[in-house]
Tab-separated table of C-alpha atoms and ligand atoms in Angstrom:
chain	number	residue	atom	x	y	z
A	1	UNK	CA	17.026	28.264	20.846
A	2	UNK	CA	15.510	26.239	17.960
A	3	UNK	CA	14.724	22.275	18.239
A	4	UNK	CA	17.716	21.584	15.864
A	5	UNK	CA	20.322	24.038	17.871
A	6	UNK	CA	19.181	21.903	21.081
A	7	UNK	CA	19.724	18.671	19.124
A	8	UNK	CA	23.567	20.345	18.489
A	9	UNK	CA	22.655	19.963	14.540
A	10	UNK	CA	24.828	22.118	13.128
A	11	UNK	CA	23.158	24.113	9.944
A	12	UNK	CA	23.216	27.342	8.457
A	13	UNK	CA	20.069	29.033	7.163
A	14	UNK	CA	18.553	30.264	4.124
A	15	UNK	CA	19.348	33.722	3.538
A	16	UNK	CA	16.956	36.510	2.948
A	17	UNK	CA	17.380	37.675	-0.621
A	18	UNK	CA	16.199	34.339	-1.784
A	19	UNK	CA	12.885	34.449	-0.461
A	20	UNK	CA	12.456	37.541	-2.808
A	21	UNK	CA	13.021	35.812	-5.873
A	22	UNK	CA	10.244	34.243	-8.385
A	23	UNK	CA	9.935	31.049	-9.123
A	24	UNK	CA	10.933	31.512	-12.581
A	25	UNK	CA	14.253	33.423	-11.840
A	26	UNK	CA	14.897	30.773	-9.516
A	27	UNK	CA	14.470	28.004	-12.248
A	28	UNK	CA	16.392	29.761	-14.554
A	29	UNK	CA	18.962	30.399	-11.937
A	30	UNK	CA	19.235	26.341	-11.270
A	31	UNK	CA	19.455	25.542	-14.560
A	32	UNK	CA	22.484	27.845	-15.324
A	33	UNK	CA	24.377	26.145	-12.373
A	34	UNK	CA	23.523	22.978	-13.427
A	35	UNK	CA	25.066	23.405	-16.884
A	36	UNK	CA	28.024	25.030	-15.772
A	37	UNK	CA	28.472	22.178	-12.998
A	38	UNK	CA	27.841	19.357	-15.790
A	39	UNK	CA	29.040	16.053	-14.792
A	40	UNK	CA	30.572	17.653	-11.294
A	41	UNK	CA	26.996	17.784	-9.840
A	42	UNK	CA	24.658	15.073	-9.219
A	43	UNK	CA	20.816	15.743	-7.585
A	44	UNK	CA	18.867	12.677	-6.838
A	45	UNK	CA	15.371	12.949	-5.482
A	46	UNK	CA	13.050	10.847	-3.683
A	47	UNK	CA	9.959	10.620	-4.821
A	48	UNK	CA	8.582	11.622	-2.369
A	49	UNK	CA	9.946	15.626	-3.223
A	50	UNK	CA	8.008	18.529	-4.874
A	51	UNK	CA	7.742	19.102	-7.850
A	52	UNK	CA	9.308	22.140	-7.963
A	53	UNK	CA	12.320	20.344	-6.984
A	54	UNK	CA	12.034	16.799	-8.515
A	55	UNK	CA	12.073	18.510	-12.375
A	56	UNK	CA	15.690	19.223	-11.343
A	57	UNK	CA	16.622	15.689	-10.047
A	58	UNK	CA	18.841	14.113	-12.537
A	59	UNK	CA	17.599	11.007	-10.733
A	60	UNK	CA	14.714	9.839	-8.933
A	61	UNK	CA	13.985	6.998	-6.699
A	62	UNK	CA	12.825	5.019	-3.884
A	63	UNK	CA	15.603	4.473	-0.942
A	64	UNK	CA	17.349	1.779	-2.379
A	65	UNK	CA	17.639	2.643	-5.670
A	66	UNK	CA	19.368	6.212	-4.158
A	67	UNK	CA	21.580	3.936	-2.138
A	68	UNK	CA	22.721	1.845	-5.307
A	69	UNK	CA	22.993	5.018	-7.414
A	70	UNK	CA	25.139	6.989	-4.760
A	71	UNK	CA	27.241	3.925	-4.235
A	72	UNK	CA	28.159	4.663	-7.863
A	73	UNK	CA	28.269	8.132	-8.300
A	74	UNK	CA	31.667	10.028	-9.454
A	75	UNK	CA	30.194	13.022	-9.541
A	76	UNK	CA	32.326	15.609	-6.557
A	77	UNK	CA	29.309	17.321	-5.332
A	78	UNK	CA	25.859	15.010	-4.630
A	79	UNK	CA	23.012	17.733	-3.638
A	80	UNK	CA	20.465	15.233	-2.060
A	81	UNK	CA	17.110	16.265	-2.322
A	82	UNK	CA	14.990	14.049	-0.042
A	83	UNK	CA	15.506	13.678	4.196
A	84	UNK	CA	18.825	13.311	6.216
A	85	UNK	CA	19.245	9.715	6.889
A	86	UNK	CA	19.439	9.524	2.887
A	87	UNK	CA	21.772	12.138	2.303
A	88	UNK	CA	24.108	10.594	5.283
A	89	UNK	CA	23.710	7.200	3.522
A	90	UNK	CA	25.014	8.889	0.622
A	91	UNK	CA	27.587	10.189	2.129
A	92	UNK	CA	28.691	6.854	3.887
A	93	UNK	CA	28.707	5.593	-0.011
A	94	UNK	CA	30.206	8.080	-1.365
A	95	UNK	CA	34.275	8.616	-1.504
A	96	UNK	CA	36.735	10.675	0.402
A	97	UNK	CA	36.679	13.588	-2.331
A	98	UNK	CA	32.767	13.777	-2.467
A	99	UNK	CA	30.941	16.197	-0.990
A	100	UNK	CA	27.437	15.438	0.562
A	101	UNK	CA	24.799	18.533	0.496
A	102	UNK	CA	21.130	18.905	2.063
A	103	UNK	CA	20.079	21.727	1.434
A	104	UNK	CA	17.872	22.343	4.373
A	105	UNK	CA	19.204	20.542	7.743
A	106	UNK	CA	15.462	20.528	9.083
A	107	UNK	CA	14.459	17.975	6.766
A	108	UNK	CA	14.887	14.947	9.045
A	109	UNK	CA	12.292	11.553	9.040
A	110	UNK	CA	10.618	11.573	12.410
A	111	UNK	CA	11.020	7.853	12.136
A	112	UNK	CA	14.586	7.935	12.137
A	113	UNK	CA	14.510	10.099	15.365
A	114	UNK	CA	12.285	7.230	17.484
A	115	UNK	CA	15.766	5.567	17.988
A	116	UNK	CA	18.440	6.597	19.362
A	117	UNK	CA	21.570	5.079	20.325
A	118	UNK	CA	21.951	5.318	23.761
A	119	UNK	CA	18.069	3.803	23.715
A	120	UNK	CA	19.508	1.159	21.270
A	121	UNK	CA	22.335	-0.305	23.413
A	122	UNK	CA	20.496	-0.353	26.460
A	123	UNK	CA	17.534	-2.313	24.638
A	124	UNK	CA	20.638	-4.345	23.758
A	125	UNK	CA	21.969	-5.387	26.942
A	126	UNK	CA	18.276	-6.088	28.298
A	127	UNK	CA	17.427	-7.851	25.389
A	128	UNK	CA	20.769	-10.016	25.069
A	129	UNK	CA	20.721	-10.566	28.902
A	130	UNK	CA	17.497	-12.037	28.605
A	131	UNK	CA	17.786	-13.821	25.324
A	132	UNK	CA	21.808	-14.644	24.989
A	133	UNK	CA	23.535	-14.840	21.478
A	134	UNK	CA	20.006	-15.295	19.598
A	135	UNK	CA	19.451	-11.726	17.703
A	136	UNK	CA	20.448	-10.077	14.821
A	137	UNK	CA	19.612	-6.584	14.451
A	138	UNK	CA	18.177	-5.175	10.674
A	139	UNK	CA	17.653	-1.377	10.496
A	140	UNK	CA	15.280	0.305	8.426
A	141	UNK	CA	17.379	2.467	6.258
A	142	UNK	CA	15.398	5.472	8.121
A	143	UNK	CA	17.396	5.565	10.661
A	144	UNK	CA	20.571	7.431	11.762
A	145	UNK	CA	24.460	6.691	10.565
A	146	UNK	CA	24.773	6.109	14.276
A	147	UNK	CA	22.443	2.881	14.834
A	148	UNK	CA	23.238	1.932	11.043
A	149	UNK	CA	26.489	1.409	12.728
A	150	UNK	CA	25.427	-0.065	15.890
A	151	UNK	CA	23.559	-2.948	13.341
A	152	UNK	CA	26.499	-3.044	11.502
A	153	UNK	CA	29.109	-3.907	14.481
A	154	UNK	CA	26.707	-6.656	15.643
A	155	UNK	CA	26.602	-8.617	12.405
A	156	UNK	CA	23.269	-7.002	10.599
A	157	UNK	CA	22.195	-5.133	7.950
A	158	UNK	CA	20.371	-2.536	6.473
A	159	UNK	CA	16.815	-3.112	4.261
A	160	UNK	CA	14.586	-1.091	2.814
A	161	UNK	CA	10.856	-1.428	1.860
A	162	UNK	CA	12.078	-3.186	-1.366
A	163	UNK	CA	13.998	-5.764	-0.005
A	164	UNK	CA	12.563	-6.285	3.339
A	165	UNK	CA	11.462	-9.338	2.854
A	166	UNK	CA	14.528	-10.776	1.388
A	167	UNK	CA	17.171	-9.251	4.559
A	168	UNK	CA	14.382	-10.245	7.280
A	169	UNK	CA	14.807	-14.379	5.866
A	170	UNK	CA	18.496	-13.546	5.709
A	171	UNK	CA	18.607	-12.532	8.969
A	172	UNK	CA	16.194	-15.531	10.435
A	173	UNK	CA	18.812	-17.731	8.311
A	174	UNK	CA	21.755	-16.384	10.398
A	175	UNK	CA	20.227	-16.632	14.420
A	176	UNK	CA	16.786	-17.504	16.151
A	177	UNK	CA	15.582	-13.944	16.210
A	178	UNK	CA	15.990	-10.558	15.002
A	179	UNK	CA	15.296	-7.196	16.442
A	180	UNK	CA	13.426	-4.951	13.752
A	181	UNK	CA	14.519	-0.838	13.869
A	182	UNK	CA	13.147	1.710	14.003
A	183	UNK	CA	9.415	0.695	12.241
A	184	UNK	CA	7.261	-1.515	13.891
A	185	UNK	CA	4.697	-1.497	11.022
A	186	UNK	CA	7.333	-2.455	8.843
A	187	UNK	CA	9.098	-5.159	10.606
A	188	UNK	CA	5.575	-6.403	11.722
A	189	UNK	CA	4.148	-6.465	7.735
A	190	UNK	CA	7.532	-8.025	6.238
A	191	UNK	CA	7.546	-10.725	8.753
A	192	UNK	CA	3.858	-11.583	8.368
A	193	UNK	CA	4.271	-12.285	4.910
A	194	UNK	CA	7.069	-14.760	5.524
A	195	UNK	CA	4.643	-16.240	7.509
A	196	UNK	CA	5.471	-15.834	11.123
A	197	UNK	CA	2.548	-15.678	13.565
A	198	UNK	CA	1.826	-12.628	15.380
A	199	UNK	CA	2.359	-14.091	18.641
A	200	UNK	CA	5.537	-14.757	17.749
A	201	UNK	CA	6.383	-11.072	17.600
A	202	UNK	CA	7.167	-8.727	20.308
A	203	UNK	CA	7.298	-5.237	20.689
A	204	UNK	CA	10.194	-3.427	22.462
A	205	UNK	CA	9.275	0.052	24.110
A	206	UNK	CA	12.712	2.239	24.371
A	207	UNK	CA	10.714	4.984	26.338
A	208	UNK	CA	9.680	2.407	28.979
A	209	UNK	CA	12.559	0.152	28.512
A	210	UNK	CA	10.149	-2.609	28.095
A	211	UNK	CA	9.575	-5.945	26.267
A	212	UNK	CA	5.496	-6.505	25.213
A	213	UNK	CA	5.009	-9.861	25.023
A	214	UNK	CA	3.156	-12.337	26.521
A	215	UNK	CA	4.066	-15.633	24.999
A	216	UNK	CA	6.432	-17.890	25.408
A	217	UNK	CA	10.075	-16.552	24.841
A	218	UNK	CA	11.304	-19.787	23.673
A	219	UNK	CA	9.356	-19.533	20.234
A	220	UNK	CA	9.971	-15.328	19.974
A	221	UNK	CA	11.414	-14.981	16.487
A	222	UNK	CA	11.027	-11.045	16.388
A	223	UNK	CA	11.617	-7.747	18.385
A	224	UNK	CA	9.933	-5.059	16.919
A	225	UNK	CA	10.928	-1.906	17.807
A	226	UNK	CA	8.223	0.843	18.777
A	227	UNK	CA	8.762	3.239	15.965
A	228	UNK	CA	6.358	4.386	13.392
A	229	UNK	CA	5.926	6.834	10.242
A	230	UNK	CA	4.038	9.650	11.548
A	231	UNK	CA	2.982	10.293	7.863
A	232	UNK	CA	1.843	6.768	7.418
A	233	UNK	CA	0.297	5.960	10.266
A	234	UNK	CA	-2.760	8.733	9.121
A	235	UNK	CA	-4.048	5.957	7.064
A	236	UNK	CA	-6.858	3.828	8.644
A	237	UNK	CA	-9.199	0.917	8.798
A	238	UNK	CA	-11.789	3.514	8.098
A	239	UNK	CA	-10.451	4.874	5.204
A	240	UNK	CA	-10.272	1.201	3.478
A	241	UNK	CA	-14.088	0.773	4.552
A	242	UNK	CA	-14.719	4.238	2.875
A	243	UNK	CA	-13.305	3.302	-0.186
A	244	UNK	CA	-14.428	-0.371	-0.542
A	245	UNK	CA	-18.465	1.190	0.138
A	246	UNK	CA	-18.340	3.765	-2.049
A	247	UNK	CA	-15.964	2.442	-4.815
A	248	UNK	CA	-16.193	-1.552	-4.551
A	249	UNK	CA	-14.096	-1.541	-7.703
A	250	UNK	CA	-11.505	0.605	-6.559
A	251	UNK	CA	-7.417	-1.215	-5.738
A	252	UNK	CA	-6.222	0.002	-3.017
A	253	UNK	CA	-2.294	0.110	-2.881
A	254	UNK	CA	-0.173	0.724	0.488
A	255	UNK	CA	3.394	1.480	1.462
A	256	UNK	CA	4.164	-1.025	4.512
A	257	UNK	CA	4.977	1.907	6.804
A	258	UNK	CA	1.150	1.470	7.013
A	259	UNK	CA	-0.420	-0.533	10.258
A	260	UNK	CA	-0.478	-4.119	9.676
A	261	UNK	CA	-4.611	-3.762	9.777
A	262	UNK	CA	-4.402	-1.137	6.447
A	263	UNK	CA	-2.049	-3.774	4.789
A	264	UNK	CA	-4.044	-6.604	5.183
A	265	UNK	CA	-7.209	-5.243	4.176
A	266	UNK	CA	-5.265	-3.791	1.230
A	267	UNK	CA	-4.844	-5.149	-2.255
A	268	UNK	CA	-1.458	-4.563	-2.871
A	269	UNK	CA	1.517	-2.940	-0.162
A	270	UNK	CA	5.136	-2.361	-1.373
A	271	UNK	CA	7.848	0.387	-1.957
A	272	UNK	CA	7.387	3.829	-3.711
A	273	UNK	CA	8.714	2.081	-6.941
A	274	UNK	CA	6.354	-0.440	-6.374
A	275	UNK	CA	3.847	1.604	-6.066
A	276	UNK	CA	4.421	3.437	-8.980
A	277	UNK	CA	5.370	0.741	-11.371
A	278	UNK	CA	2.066	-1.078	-10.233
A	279	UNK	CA	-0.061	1.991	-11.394
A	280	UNK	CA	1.738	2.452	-14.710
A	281	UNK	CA	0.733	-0.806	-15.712
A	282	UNK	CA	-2.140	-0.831	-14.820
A	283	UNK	CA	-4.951	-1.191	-17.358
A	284	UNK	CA	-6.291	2.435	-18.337
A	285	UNK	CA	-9.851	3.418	-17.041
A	286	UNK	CA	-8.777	1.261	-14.069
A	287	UNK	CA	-9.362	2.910	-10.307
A	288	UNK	CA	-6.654	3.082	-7.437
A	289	UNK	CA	-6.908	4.504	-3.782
A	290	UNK	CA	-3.129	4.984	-2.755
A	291	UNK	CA	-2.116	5.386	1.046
A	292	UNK	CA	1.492	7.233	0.738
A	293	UNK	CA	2.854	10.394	0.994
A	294	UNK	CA	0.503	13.316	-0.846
A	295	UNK	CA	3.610	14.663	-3.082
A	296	UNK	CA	3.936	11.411	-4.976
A	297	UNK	CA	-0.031	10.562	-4.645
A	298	UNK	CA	-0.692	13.763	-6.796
A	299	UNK	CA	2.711	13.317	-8.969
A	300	UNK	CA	1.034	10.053	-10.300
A	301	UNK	CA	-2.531	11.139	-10.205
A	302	UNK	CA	-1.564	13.980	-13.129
A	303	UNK	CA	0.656	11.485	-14.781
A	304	UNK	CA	-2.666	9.306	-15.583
A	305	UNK	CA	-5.396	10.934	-16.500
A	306	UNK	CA	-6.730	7.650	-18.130
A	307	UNK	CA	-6.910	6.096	-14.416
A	308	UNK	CA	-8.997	7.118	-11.617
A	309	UNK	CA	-7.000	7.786	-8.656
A	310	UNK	CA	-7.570	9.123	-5.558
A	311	UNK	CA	-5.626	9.006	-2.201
A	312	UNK	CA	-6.827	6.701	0.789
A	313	UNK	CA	-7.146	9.500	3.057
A	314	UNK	CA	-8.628	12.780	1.502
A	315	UNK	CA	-7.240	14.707	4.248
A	316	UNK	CA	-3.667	13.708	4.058
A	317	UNK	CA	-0.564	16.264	4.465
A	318	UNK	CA	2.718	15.552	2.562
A	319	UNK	CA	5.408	14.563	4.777
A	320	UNK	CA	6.586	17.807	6.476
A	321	UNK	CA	9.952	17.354	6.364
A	322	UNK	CA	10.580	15.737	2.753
A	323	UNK	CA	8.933	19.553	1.885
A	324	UNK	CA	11.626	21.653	3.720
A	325	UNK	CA	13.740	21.264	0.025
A	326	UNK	CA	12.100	23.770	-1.803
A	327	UNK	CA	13.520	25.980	-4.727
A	328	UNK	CA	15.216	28.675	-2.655
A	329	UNK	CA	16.952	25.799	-0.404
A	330	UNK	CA	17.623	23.955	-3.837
A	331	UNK	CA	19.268	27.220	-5.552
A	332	UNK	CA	20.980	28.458	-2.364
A	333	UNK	CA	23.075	25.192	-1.931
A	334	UNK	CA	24.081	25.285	-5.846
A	335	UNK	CA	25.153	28.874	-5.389
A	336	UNK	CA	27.214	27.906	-2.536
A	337	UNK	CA	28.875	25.288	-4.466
A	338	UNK	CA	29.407	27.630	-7.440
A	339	UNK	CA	30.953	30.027	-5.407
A	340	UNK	CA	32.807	27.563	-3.128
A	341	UNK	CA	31.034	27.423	-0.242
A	342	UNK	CA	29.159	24.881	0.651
A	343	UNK	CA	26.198	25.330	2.744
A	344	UNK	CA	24.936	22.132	5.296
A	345	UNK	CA	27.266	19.400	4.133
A	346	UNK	CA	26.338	16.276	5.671
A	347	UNK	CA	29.733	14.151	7.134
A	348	UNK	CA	29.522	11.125	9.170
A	349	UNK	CA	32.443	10.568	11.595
A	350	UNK	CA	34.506	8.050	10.105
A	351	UNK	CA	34.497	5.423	12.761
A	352	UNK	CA	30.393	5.656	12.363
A	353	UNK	CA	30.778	5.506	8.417
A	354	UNK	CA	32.925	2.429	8.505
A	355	UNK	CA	30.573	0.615	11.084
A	356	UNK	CA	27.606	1.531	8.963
A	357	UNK	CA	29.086	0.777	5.841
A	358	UNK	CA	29.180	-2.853	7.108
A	359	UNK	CA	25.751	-2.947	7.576
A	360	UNK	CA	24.437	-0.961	3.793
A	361	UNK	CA	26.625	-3.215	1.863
A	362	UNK	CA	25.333	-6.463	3.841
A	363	UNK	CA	21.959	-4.994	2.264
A	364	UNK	CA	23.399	-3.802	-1.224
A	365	UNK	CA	25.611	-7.078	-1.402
A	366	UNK	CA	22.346	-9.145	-1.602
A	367	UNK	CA	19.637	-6.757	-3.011
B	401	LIG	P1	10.759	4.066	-0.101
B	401	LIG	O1	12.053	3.381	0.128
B	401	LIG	O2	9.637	3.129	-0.400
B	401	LIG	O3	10.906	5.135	-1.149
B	401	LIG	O4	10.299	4.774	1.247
B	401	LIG	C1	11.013	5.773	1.891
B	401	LIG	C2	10.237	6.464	2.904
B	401	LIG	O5	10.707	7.273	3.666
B	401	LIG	C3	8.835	6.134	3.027
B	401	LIG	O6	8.272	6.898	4.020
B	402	LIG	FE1	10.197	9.679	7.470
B	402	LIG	FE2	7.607	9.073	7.180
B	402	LIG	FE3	8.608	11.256	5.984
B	402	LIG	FE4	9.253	8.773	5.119
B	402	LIG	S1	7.246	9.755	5.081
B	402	LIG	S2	10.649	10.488	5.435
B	402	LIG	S3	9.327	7.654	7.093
B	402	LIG	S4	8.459	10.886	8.231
């Protein structure tokens, strides 16, 4: 039995025949669906896809801007090309007649899996049986319908890595504390920059069911739950000492899913968008070192040939999952949908939809 058949994910696989096809019957293929489908179809991508399968997004974005976008879609069937907490936040945003497709249920976000809800309600009763009424909980939007929901019964929201900032002073505006899921380096980075100390941060373990901290729990402001990007966490000190000795002129840019250390010693930290808006206007001839995922690193490195750009780590994978949608998975789901049936829908259980609705549109209400 497979990891996902353990997990009870329910998904069907890719068959045969379409790993005999080219590349260029398969493009064809798409694009024949995609016409017929018209205004019935929507694909957004992260940016974080291939390219093979981001020149058939009609959008692409960072996680909130595919939030906002599938908030407003019409379209009946929304293939989501990027990882499963994105396509089950479309689906929560989506209406009743919409249909929400992955088309490969092994692309999940390692992040998302570090919490879990039975770990999250336990954490909960420790934590508010130690610390009363005095937390809000904020999700990363990696994270599962499931403790989306949990955040949303208990009064918090969602953020993303472009509004962090923003729902982490919203949330300190509301109670004394917060508790920060699923990404440490996140929750740690955002808070920094609104200017709380690090000893006023703790870390909660959910393997050990345990609190680090060793100051004084009066002035704790936030729990930060022990979670991490498995992609971005390959970027190091060392790297940033590489780059500043052999390229002193070189920017270095960082998504905040990096280590608080790689952020600080970093020029500039922020979203995908960010990221990619920063280095399109940028002056030409000018020299980046970007620490994200290697998809989007090499996306923008052959969209400027006028800038020298490299990525922090040379050795970098892309993210593992994000590349399970491929062009077979792409064209298999659109043939299923032509031919009316659809392969790996995603669909939240209501009662978890509703609960997590509460806490997205706490984040898209202000965002
Ligand atoms: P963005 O919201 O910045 O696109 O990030 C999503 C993600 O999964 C980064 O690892
Ligand atoms: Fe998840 Fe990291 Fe991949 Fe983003 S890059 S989808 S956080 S594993």
């Amino acid at each position: 039995m497979d990891v996902q058949a353990l997990l009870g994910v329910q998904h069907q696989t890719l068959p045969e025949k379409y790993k005999q096809l080219t590349d260029r019957e398969m493009e064809l293929r798409i694009q024949e669906i995609k016409q017929e489908l018209g205004e019935q179809l929507f694909i957004p991508g992260h940016h974080y896809q291939k390219d093979e399968v981001i020149q058939f997004a009609d959008t692409s974005g960072d996680s909130l801007q595919l939030a906002r976008i599938s908030a407003k879609q019409h379209a009946s069937y929304i293939v989501f090309c990027g990882v499963h907490f994105m396509a089950e936040t479309a689906d929560i945003l989506s209406s009743e007649h919409q249909q929400v497709v992955l088309p490969d249920m092994r692309a999940g976000c390692s992040m998302a899996d570090m919490a879990d809800k039975k770990q999250t309600e336990e954490a909960w009763e420790i934590l508010t049986d130690m610390l009363g009424d005095t937390i809000l909980p904020l999700t990363y939007v990696n994270s599962t319908a499931d403790i989306k929901a949990f955040v949303g019964r208990n009064g918090g929201a969602t953020v993303t890595s472009s509004n962090a900032k923003k729902m982490v002073k919203w949330a300190l505006d509301q109670k004394q504390r917060l508790l920060f899921l699923p990404d440490q380096h996140l929750g740690r980075n955002t808070a920094v920059d609104l200017g709380i100390p690090l000893e006023q941060m703790a870390v909660w373990d959910p393997i050990h069911r345990k609190l680090e901290y060793e100051g004084d729990l009066d002035k704790l402001r936030v729990i930060l739950w022990k979670g991490h990007c498995s992609v971005h966490e390959n970027f190091t000190e060392n790297n940033i000492s590489y780059i500043r000795q052999q390229y002193p002129e070189m920017n270095i840019i960082v998504h905040p899913e990096c280590k608080r250390e790689v952020v600080e010693q970093s020029d500039y930290a922020g979203s995908t968008k960010y990221i990619i808006d920063t280095i399109n206007q940028a002056p030409s001839r000018s020299a980046w070192a970007i620490g994200t995922e290697m998809n989007l690193v090499n996306r923008i490195i052959d969209q400027h040939d006028d800038k020298h750009i490299v990525s922090l780590n040379p050795y970098m994978c892309p993210c593992l999952t994000m590349n399970r949608i491929d062009l077979p998975h792409l064209l298999w789901s659109l043939e299923g949908i032509r031919e009316g049936e659809i392969h790996n829908q995603i669909k939240v259980d209501q009662n978890v939809a509703k609960e997590a609705k509460l806490a997205l549109d706490r984040m898209l209400n202000r965002s």
